[in-house]
Amino acid sequence: MKKKISIIGVPMDLGQMRRGVDMGPSAIRYAGVVDRLEQLGYEIEDLGDIEIGKPDRDIGETVNLRNLKAVVVASRKLADQVDLVVQKGNFPLVLGGDHSIAIGSLAGISKHYKDLGVIWYDAHGDLNSSETSPTGNIHGMPLAVSLGIGHPHLTFIGGYAPKIKPENIVIIGARSLDKGEKELIKDKGIKVYTMHEIDRLGMTKVIEETIHYLKNKTDGVHLSLDLDGLDPADAPGVGTPVIGGVSYRESHLAMEMLEESKIITSAEFVEVNPILDERNKTAIVAVALMGSLFGEKLL
Ligand SMILES: NC(=[NH2+])NCCC[C@H](N)C(=O)O
Ligand SMILES: [Mn+2]
Ligand SMILES: [Mn+2]
């Protein structure tokens, strides 16, 4: 029997400065996510969107943490929703919204696992804190926050920290890392497949190794897929594009292999910005990748 999928939209744009990423969930729904997954035989429950507040007016102690208060409030709401979905035994599928939403997703999911694994499919490490961030944008911080690094208002969402262990993380697609992020990766021994390794090994080997690396030490794996992990030629509708990324074909293969492995227990697709997109291409790509992740086959 197939698991029921619960979709949660998070129209969050406060974790960065490009307007339009709040329309990501609409763009992904418009690209037909519900029909696509229903056709695969899943029962879909669309829980609608989490309510996102207004940008913070006062800066105060939140220097280099843009909109900290509003991000915290939204993350708590998302964590509660995701928590309920996992409690019900459904598969949480979170649609973003900027990548700061991973803070809430992981806060709601991780409490249900002893050793949650995370696959971070992204051009970036998102391992900054207010001390290392060159921008103050919280979407560049969620993976660090989930490791318990950062402002306590963020790291303690859900009432516990850390959410994940460094040895249970695999980053795939990295090609833009800030100085502090590189230091953290070395310091914590986080497994990273940069574009260099993807070029050298090929995606098949990268995903085989990733599955092997996570399979026996984790009791669940969350896929956090930032569409900017893909090359901007295939996914132009993102706020922080970086050339030289993973192709659509490679990403498609990665999703199929993850589906076959049955290790993925929750997922989020983030940073879809229809304002910056070309005819909703990036949302269409996101939905195609979701199709593969949930078992779509040509024959
Ligand atoms: N989720 C993302 N797109 N993150 C981009 C982060 C870019 C940069 N490293 C920063 O900290 O601002
Ligand atoms: Mn990114
Ligand atoms: Mn990201």
mmCIF file of C-alpha atoms and ligand atoms in Angstrom:
data_model
loop_
_atom_site.group_PDB
_atom_site.id
_atom_site.type_symbol
_atom_site.label_atom_id
_atom_site.label_comp_id
_atom_site.label_asym_id
_atom_site.label_seq_id
_atom_site.Cartn_x
_atom_site.Cartn_y
_atom_site.Cartn_z
ATOM 1 C CA MET A 1 0.000 0.000 0.000
ATOM 2 C CA LYS A 2 1.303 3.411 -0.935
ATOM 3 C CA LYS A 3 1.770 6.099 1.662
ATOM 4 C CA LYS A 4 -0.445 9.152 1.553
ATOM 5 C CA ILE A 5 1.390 12.376 0.594
ATOM 6 C CA SER A 6 0.599 15.605 2.446
ATOM 7 C CA ILE A 7 1.563 18.756 0.554
ATOM 8 C CA ILE A 8 2.375 21.913 2.518
ATOM 9 C CA GLY A 9 3.038 25.199 0.691
ATOM 10 C CA VAL A 10 5.316 27.757 2.325
ATOM 11 C CA PRO A 11 5.139 31.121 0.515
ATOM 12 C CA MET A 12 8.217 32.393 2.316
ATOM 13 C CA ASP A 13 10.378 35.149 0.844
ATOM 14 C CA LEU A 14 11.772 36.727 4.014
ATOM 15 C CA GLY A 15 14.923 34.594 4.092
ATOM 16 C CA GLN A 16 16.427 36.496 1.171
ATOM 17 C CA MET A 17 15.925 39.670 -0.863
ATOM 18 C CA ARG A 18 14.523 38.718 -4.276
ATOM 19 C CA ARG A 19 10.773 39.213 -4.457
ATOM 20 C CA GLY A 20 8.641 36.514 -6.050
ATOM 21 C CA VAL A 21 9.829 33.328 -4.377
ATOM 22 C CA ASP A 22 6.714 33.538 -2.175
ATOM 23 C CA MET A 23 4.834 32.531 -5.339
ATOM 24 C CA GLY A 24 6.809 29.292 -5.604
ATOM 25 C CA PRO A 25 4.096 27.056 -4.108
ATOM 26 C CA SER A 26 1.476 28.470 -6.521
ATOM 27 C CA ALA A 27 3.785 27.984 -9.478
ATOM 28 C CA ILE A 28 4.441 24.371 -8.485
ATOM 29 C CA ARG A 29 0.725 23.653 -8.002
ATOM 30 C CA TYR A 30 0.017 25.326 -11.343
ATOM 31 C CA ALA A 31 2.610 23.015 -12.924
ATOM 32 C CA GLY A 32 0.351 20.135 -11.875
ATOM 33 C CA VAL A 33 1.962 18.503 -8.862
ATOM 34 C CA VAL A 34 -1.276 17.036 -7.459
ATOM 35 C CA ASP A 35 -2.399 15.380 -10.711
ATOM 36 C CA ARG A 36 1.076 14.136 -11.427
ATOM 37 C CA LEU A 37 1.370 12.324 -8.111
ATOM 38 C CA GLU A 38 -2.240 11.095 -8.163
ATOM 39 C CA GLN A 39 -1.535 9.452 -11.499
ATOM 40 C CA LEU A 40 1.145 7.434 -9.761
ATOM 41 C CA GLY A 41 -1.520 6.008 -7.470
ATOM 42 C CA TYR A 42 -0.890 8.152 -4.407
ATOM 43 C CA GLU A 43 -3.571 9.695 -2.316
ATOM 44 C CA ILE A 44 -2.760 13.408 -2.015
ATOM 45 C CA GLU A 45 -3.816 15.770 0.716
ATOM 46 C CA ASP A 46 -3.029 19.416 -0.056
ATOM 47 C CA LEU A 47 -2.929 21.272 3.249
ATOM 48 C CA GLY A 48 -2.638 24.664 1.540
ATOM 49 C CA ASP A 49 -0.145 27.321 2.515
ATOM 50 C CA ILE A 50 1.424 28.311 5.828
ATOM 51 C CA GLU A 51 0.699 31.932 6.663
ATOM 52 C CA ILE A 52 3.791 34.136 6.427
ATOM 53 C CA GLY A 53 3.980 37.414 8.348
ATOM 54 C CA LYS A 54 5.443 40.745 7.366
ATOM 55 C CA PRO A 55 9.135 41.694 7.253
ATOM 56 C CA ASP A 56 10.563 42.740 10.629
ATOM 57 C CA ARG A 57 10.460 46.501 11.142
ATOM 58 C CA ASP A 58 13.016 46.804 13.902
ATOM 59 C CA ILE A 59 16.493 45.398 13.484
ATOM 60 C CA GLY A 60 17.559 45.273 17.154
ATOM 61 C CA GLU A 61 19.554 42.194 18.066
ATOM 62 C CA THR A 62 18.826 40.620 14.718
ATOM 63 C CA VAL A 63 21.769 42.234 12.943
ATOM 64 C CA ASN A 64 22.867 40.148 9.985
ATOM 65 C CA LEU A 65 19.775 37.981 10.461
ATOM 66 C CA ARG A 66 17.277 39.654 8.185
ATOM 67 C CA ASN A 67 13.645 39.187 9.308
ATOM 68 C CA LEU A 68 14.629 36.855 12.128
ATOM 69 C CA LYS A 69 11.358 37.310 14.029
ATOM 70 C CA ALA A 70 9.093 36.675 11.062
ATOM 71 C CA VAL A 71 11.170 33.687 9.961
ATOM 72 C CA VAL A 72 10.999 32.201 13.472
ATOM 73 C CA VAL A 73 7.205 32.574 13.632
ATOM 74 C CA ALA A 74 6.722 30.964 10.206
ATOM 75 C CA SER A 75 9.209 28.175 10.971
ATOM 76 C CA ARG A 76 7.273 27.276 14.132
ATOM 77 C CA LYS A 77 4.026 27.034 12.181
ATOM 78 C CA LEU A 78 5.632 24.858 9.532
ATOM 79 C CA ALA A 79 7.285 22.638 12.147
ATOM 80 C CA ASP A 80 3.898 22.039 13.830
ATOM 81 C CA GLN A 81 2.202 21.176 10.516
ATOM 82 C CA VAL A 82 4.959 18.836 9.410
ATOM 83 C CA ASP A 83 4.982 17.196 12.841
ATOM 84 C CA LEU A 84 1.264 16.377 12.479
ATOM 85 C CA VAL A 85 1.794 14.971 8.994
ATOM 86 C CA VAL A 86 4.521 12.604 10.200
ATOM 87 C CA GLN A 87 2.390 11.635 13.226
ATOM 88 C CA LYS A 88 -0.417 10.644 10.855
ATOM 89 C CA GLY A 89 2.019 8.431 8.986
ATOM 90 C CA ASN A 90 1.889 10.508 5.802
ATOM 91 C CA PHE A 91 4.810 11.590 3.633
ATOM 92 C CA PRO A 92 5.460 15.340 4.046
ATOM 93 C CA LEU A 93 6.121 17.150 0.750
ATOM 94 C CA VAL A 94 6.966 20.805 1.413
ATOM 95 C CA LEU A 95 6.897 23.406 -1.378
ATOM 96 C CA GLY A 96 8.888 26.646 -1.092
ATOM 97 C CA GLY A 97 9.482 29.415 -0.726
ATOM 98 C CA ASP A 98 13.080 30.273 0.060
ATOM 99 C CA HIS A 99 15.363 27.709 1.665
ATOM 100 C CA SER A 100 14.981 29.151 5.185
ATOM 101 C CA ILE A 101 11.859 26.961 5.365
ATOM 102 C CA ALA A 102 14.084 23.898 5.834
ATOM 103 C CA ILE A 103 14.543 25.084 9.437
ATOM 104 C CA GLY A 104 10.855 24.448 10.121
ATOM 105 C CA SER A 105 10.639 21.278 8.037
ATOM 106 C CA LEU A 106 13.547 19.659 9.856
ATOM 107 C CA ALA A 107 12.268 20.830 13.252
ATOM 108 C CA GLY A 108 8.963 19.048 12.595
ATOM 109 C CA ILE A 109 10.418 15.906 11.032
ATOM 110 C CA SER A 110 13.557 15.161 12.997
ATOM 111 C CA LYS A 111 11.862 14.575 16.363
ATOM 112 C CA HIS A 112 10.338 11.422 14.848
ATOM 113 C CA TYR A 113 13.735 9.913 14.028
ATOM 114 C CA LYS A 114 16.695 8.885 16.090
ATOM 115 C CA ASP A 115 19.121 9.438 13.239
ATOM 116 C CA LEU A 116 17.611 11.488 10.446
ATOM 117 C CA GLY A 117 19.696 11.688 7.283
ATOM 118 C CA VAL A 118 19.585 14.749 5.034
ATOM 119 C CA ILE A 119 20.405 15.041 1.354
ATOM 120 C CA TRP A 120 21.043 18.721 0.611
ATOM 121 C CA TYR A 121 20.817 19.114 -3.177
ATOM 122 C CA ASP A 122 22.053 22.656 -3.715
ATOM 123 C CA ALA A 123 24.628 24.941 -5.360
ATOM 124 C CA HIS A 124 25.214 26.326 -1.863
ATOM 125 C CA GLY A 125 26.029 24.857 1.540
ATOM 126 C CA ASP A 126 23.529 26.989 3.470
ATOM 127 C CA LEU A 127 25.928 26.556 6.375
ATOM 128 C CA ASN A 128 26.310 30.206 7.371
ATOM 129 C CA SER A 129 25.516 31.853 10.679
ATOM 130 C CA SER A 130 25.113 35.549 11.404
ATOM 131 C CA GLU A 131 28.866 35.610 12.101
ATOM 132 C CA THR A 132 29.901 34.138 8.738
ATOM 133 C CA SER A 133 27.077 35.214 6.407
ATOM 134 C CA PRO A 134 28.096 37.738 3.747
ATOM 135 C CA THR A 135 24.459 38.736 3.245
ATOM 136 C CA GLY A 136 22.484 38.275 6.480
ATOM 137 C CA ASN A 137 19.992 36.204 4.502
ATOM 138 C CA ILE A 138 18.597 33.337 6.544
ATOM 139 C CA HIS A 139 18.130 31.151 3.444
ATOM 140 C CA GLY A 140 21.937 30.799 3.508
ATOM 141 C CA MET A 141 21.802 29.357 7.050
ATOM 142 C CA PRO A 142 19.266 26.492 7.433
ATOM 143 C CA LEU A 143 21.709 23.577 7.345
ATOM 144 C CA ALA A 144 23.908 25.210 10.019
ATOM 145 C CA VAL A 145 20.808 25.969 12.094
ATOM 146 C CA SER A 146 19.753 22.315 11.909
ATOM 147 C CA LEU A 147 23.201 21.350 13.200
ATOM 148 C CA GLY A 148 22.521 23.599 16.188
ATOM 149 C CA ILE A 149 24.708 26.451 14.931
ATOM 150 C CA GLY A 150 23.191 29.926 14.891
ATOM 151 C CA HIS A 151 20.806 32.127 16.810
ATOM 152 C CA PRO A 152 19.007 30.106 19.517
ATOM 153 C CA HIS A 153 15.624 31.401 18.340
ATOM 154 C CA LEU A 154 16.313 29.458 15.144
ATOM 155 C CA THR A 155 18.212 26.446 16.454
ATOM 156 C CA PHE A 156 15.639 25.701 19.197
ATOM 157 C CA ILE A 157 12.506 25.779 17.050
ATOM 158 C CA GLY A 158 10.469 22.759 18.125
ATOM 159 C CA GLY A 159 12.139 22.940 21.539
ATOM 160 C CA TYR A 160 15.254 20.874 20.814
ATOM 161 C CA ALA A 161 18.645 21.134 19.131
ATOM 162 C CA PRO A 162 20.432 19.936 17.120
ATOM 163 C CA LYS A 163 18.072 18.371 14.579
ATOM 164 C CA ILE A 164 20.709 16.456 12.652
ATOM 165 C CA LYS A 165 24.228 15.126 13.031
ATOM 166 C CA PRO A 166 27.005 16.207 10.665
ATOM 167 C CA GLU A 167 27.782 12.601 9.710
ATOM 168 C CA ASN A 168 24.185 12.106 8.516
ATOM 169 C CA ILE A 169 24.364 14.883 5.897
ATOM 170 C CA VAL A 170 25.263 14.635 2.217
ATOM 171 C CA ILE A 171 25.497 17.829 0.159
ATOM 172 C CA ILE A 172 25.200 17.339 -3.609
ATOM 173 C CA GLY A 173 25.871 19.972 -6.287
ATOM 174 C CA ALA A 174 27.925 22.483 -4.295
ATOM 175 C CA ARG A 175 29.780 25.139 -6.295
ATOM 176 C CA SER A 176 29.432 28.285 -4.197
ATOM 177 C CA LEU A 177 30.644 28.118 -0.601
ATOM 178 C CA ASP A 178 31.584 31.009 1.662
ATOM 179 C CA LYS A 179 34.746 30.961 3.760
ATOM 180 C CA GLY A 180 32.989 30.094 7.023
ATOM 181 C CA GLU A 181 31.034 27.334 5.292
ATOM 182 C CA LYS A 182 34.199 25.702 3.998
ATOM 183 C CA GLU A 183 35.659 25.780 7.501
ATOM 184 C CA LEU A 184 32.526 24.232 8.989
ATOM 185 C CA ILE A 185 32.508 21.451 6.366
ATOM 186 C CA LYS A 186 36.117 20.570 7.226
ATOM 187 C CA ASP A 187 35.623 20.964 10.929
ATOM 188 C CA LYS A 188 32.547 18.714 11.076
ATOM 189 C CA GLY A 189 33.613 16.306 8.344
ATOM 190 C CA ILE A 190 30.433 16.845 6.326
ATOM 191 C CA LYS A 191 30.217 14.754 3.159
ATOM 192 C CA VAL A 192 30.048 16.985 0.080
ATOM 193 C CA TYR A 193 29.830 16.092 -3.597
ATOM 194 C CA THR A 194 30.881 19.310 -5.291
ATOM 195 C CA MET A 195 30.392 19.733 -9.030
ATOM 196 C CA HIS A 196 33.972 18.540 -9.370
ATOM 197 C CA GLU A 197 33.114 15.137 -7.892
ATOM 198 C CA ILE A 198 29.883 14.944 -9.883
ATOM 199 C CA ASP A 199 31.856 15.592 -13.097
ATOM 200 C CA ARG A 200 34.466 13.014 -12.170
ATOM 201 C CA LEU A 201 32.314 10.215 -10.792
ATOM 202 C CA GLY A 202 29.074 10.817 -12.651
ATOM 203 C CA MET A 203 25.700 11.097 -10.939
ATOM 204 C CA THR A 204 25.172 7.319 -10.850
ATOM 205 C CA LYS A 205 28.175 6.785 -8.605
ATOM 206 C CA VAL A 206 27.427 9.874 -6.521
ATOM 207 C CA ILE A 207 23.931 8.640 -5.684
ATOM 208 C CA GLU A 208 25.061 5.037 -5.167
ATOM 209 C CA GLU A 209 27.651 6.267 -2.689
ATOM 210 C CA THR A 210 25.156 8.596 -1.024
ATOM 211 C CA ILE A 211 22.666 5.765 -0.503
ATOM 212 C CA HIS A 212 25.415 3.486 0.809
ATOM 213 C CA TYR A 213 26.683 6.243 3.127
ATOM 214 C CA LEU A 214 23.271 6.966 4.658
ATOM 215 C CA LYS A 215 21.419 3.674 4.463
ATOM 216 C CA ASN A 216 22.603 1.828 7.545
ATOM 217 C CA LYS A 217 23.187 4.690 9.943
ATOM 218 C CA THR A 218 19.919 6.574 9.452
ATOM 219 C CA ASP A 219 16.288 5.651 10.150
ATOM 220 C CA GLY A 220 14.876 8.169 7.659
ATOM 221 C CA VAL A 221 16.215 10.576 5.030
ATOM 222 C CA HIS A 222 14.929 14.052 4.235
ATOM 223 C CA LEU A 223 15.584 15.361 0.721
ATOM 224 C CA SER A 224 16.014 19.141 0.672
ATOM 225 C CA LEU A 225 16.192 20.092 -2.981
ATOM 226 C CA ASP A 226 17.067 23.676 -3.835
ATOM 227 C CA LEU A 227 16.275 24.217 -7.515
ATOM 228 C CA ASP A 228 19.479 26.258 -7.818
ATOM 229 C CA GLY A 229 21.352 22.957 -7.448
ATOM 230 C CA LEU A 230 20.399 22.508 -11.092
ATOM 231 C CA ASP A 231 22.107 24.519 -13.791
ATOM 232 C CA PRO A 232 20.368 27.863 -14.450
ATOM 233 C CA ALA A 233 19.880 26.734 -18.061
ATOM 234 C CA ASP A 234 17.475 24.076 -16.770
ATOM 235 C CA ALA A 235 16.147 25.956 -13.734
ATOM 236 C CA PRO A 236 16.355 29.714 -14.417
ATOM 237 C CA GLY A 237 13.672 30.734 -11.916
ATOM 238 C CA VAL A 238 15.833 30.957 -8.802
ATOM 239 C CA GLY A 239 17.089 33.921 -6.762
ATOM 240 C CA THR A 240 20.747 32.936 -6.449
ATOM 241 C CA PRO A 241 21.699 31.124 -9.684
ATOM 242 C CA VAL A 242 25.225 29.744 -10.087
ATOM 243 C CA ILE A 243 26.474 28.559 -13.476
ATOM 244 C CA GLY A 244 27.970 25.105 -13.935
ATOM 245 C CA GLY A 245 25.270 23.144 -12.149
ATOM 246 C CA VAL A 246 23.702 19.711 -12.289
ATOM 247 C CA SER A 247 21.681 19.064 -15.423
ATOM 248 C CA TYR A 248 18.001 18.190 -15.557
ATOM 249 C CA ARG A 249 18.882 14.692 -16.817
ATOM 250 C CA GLU A 250 21.328 14.052 -13.975
ATOM 251 C CA SER A 251 18.807 15.298 -11.442
ATOM 252 C CA HIS A 252 16.107 13.130 -12.974
ATOM 253 C CA LEU A 253 18.379 10.108 -12.655
ATOM 254 C CA ALA A 254 19.218 11.033 -9.069
ATOM 255 C CA MET A 255 15.506 11.109 -8.181
ATOM 256 C CA GLU A 256 14.865 7.745 -9.873
ATOM 257 C CA MET A 257 17.736 6.140 -8.006
ATOM 258 C CA LEU A 258 16.558 7.575 -4.692
ATOM 259 C CA GLU A 259 13.076 6.211 -5.404
ATOM 260 C CA GLU A 260 14.465 2.749 -6.086
ATOM 261 C CA SER A 261 16.455 2.855 -2.859
ATOM 262 C CA LYS A 262 13.303 3.638 -0.801
ATOM 263 C CA ILE A 263 15.365 5.669 1.683
ATOM 264 C CA ILE A 264 13.553 9.008 1.312
ATOM 265 C CA THR A 265 10.934 9.633 4.007
ATOM 266 C CA SER A 266 10.232 13.363 3.480
ATOM 267 C CA ALA A 267 11.101 16.021 0.904
ATOM 268 C CA GLU A 268 11.032 19.705 0.135
ATOM 269 C CA PHE A 269 11.512 21.580 -3.131
ATOM 270 C CA VAL A 270 12.555 25.186 -2.618
ATOM 271 C CA GLU A 271 13.636 28.479 -4.176
ATOM 272 C CA VAL A 272 11.221 28.349 -7.141
ATOM 273 C CA ASN A 273 10.728 31.987 -8.144
ATOM 274 C CA PRO A 274 8.225 32.365 -11.007
ATOM 275 C CA ILE A 275 8.991 36.098 -11.391
ATOM 276 C CA LEU A 276 12.544 35.243 -12.441
ATOM 277 C CA ASP A 277 11.472 32.197 -14.449
ATOM 278 C CA GLU A 278 10.832 31.515 -18.120
ATOM 279 C CA ARG A 279 7.244 30.352 -18.636
ATOM 280 C CA ASN A 280 7.186 28.497 -15.315
ATOM 281 C CA LYS A 281 9.989 26.205 -16.464
ATOM 282 C CA THR A 282 11.537 25.833 -13.023
ATOM 283 C CA ALA A 283 8.261 24.781 -11.404
ATOM 284 C CA ILE A 284 7.681 22.335 -14.276
ATOM 285 C CA VAL A 285 11.153 20.891 -13.691
ATOM 286 C CA ALA A 286 10.433 20.644 -9.955
ATOM 287 C CA VAL A 287 7.233 18.709 -10.630
ATOM 288 C CA ALA A 288 8.992 16.392 -13.072
ATOM 289 C CA LEU A 289 11.623 15.664 -10.423
ATOM 290 C CA MET A 290 8.888 14.963 -7.882
ATOM 291 C CA GLY A 291 7.329 12.565 -10.388
ATOM 292 C CA SER A 292 10.595 10.628 -10.580
ATOM 293 C CA LEU A 293 11.091 10.735 -6.821
ATOM 294 C CA PHE A 294 7.686 9.094 -6.392
ATOM 295 C CA GLY A 295 8.194 6.393 -8.984
ATOM 296 C CA GLU A 296 7.205 7.708 -12.393
ATOM 297 C CA LYS A 297 8.510 5.473 -15.213
ATOM 298 C CA LEU A 298 8.177 5.800 -18.967
ATOM 299 C CA LEU A 299 7.574 2.087 -19.508
HETATM 300 N N1 LIG B 1 19.257 28.752 -0.308
HETATM 301 C C1 LIG B 1 20.030 29.540 -1.023
HETATM 302 N N2 LIG B 1 19.732 29.811 -2.264
HETATM 303 N N3 LIG B 1 21.088 30.065 -0.423
HETATM 304 C C2 LIG B 1 21.988 30.975 -1.036
HETATM 305 C C3 LIG B 1 23.020 31.462 -0.047
HETATM 306 C C4 LIG B 1 24.007 32.401 -0.674
HETATM 307 C C5 LIG B 1 25.109 32.857 0.268
HETATM 308 N N4 LIG B 1 25.953 31.754 0.631
HETATM 309 C C6 LIG B 1 24.524 33.509 1.517
HETATM 310 O O1 LIG B 1 24.784 33.093 2.616
HETATM 311 O O2 LIG B 1 23.803 34.461 1.406
HETATM 312 MN MN MN B 2 21.085 27.327 -3.243
HETATM 313 MN MN MN B 3 19.735 26.412 -0.576
#
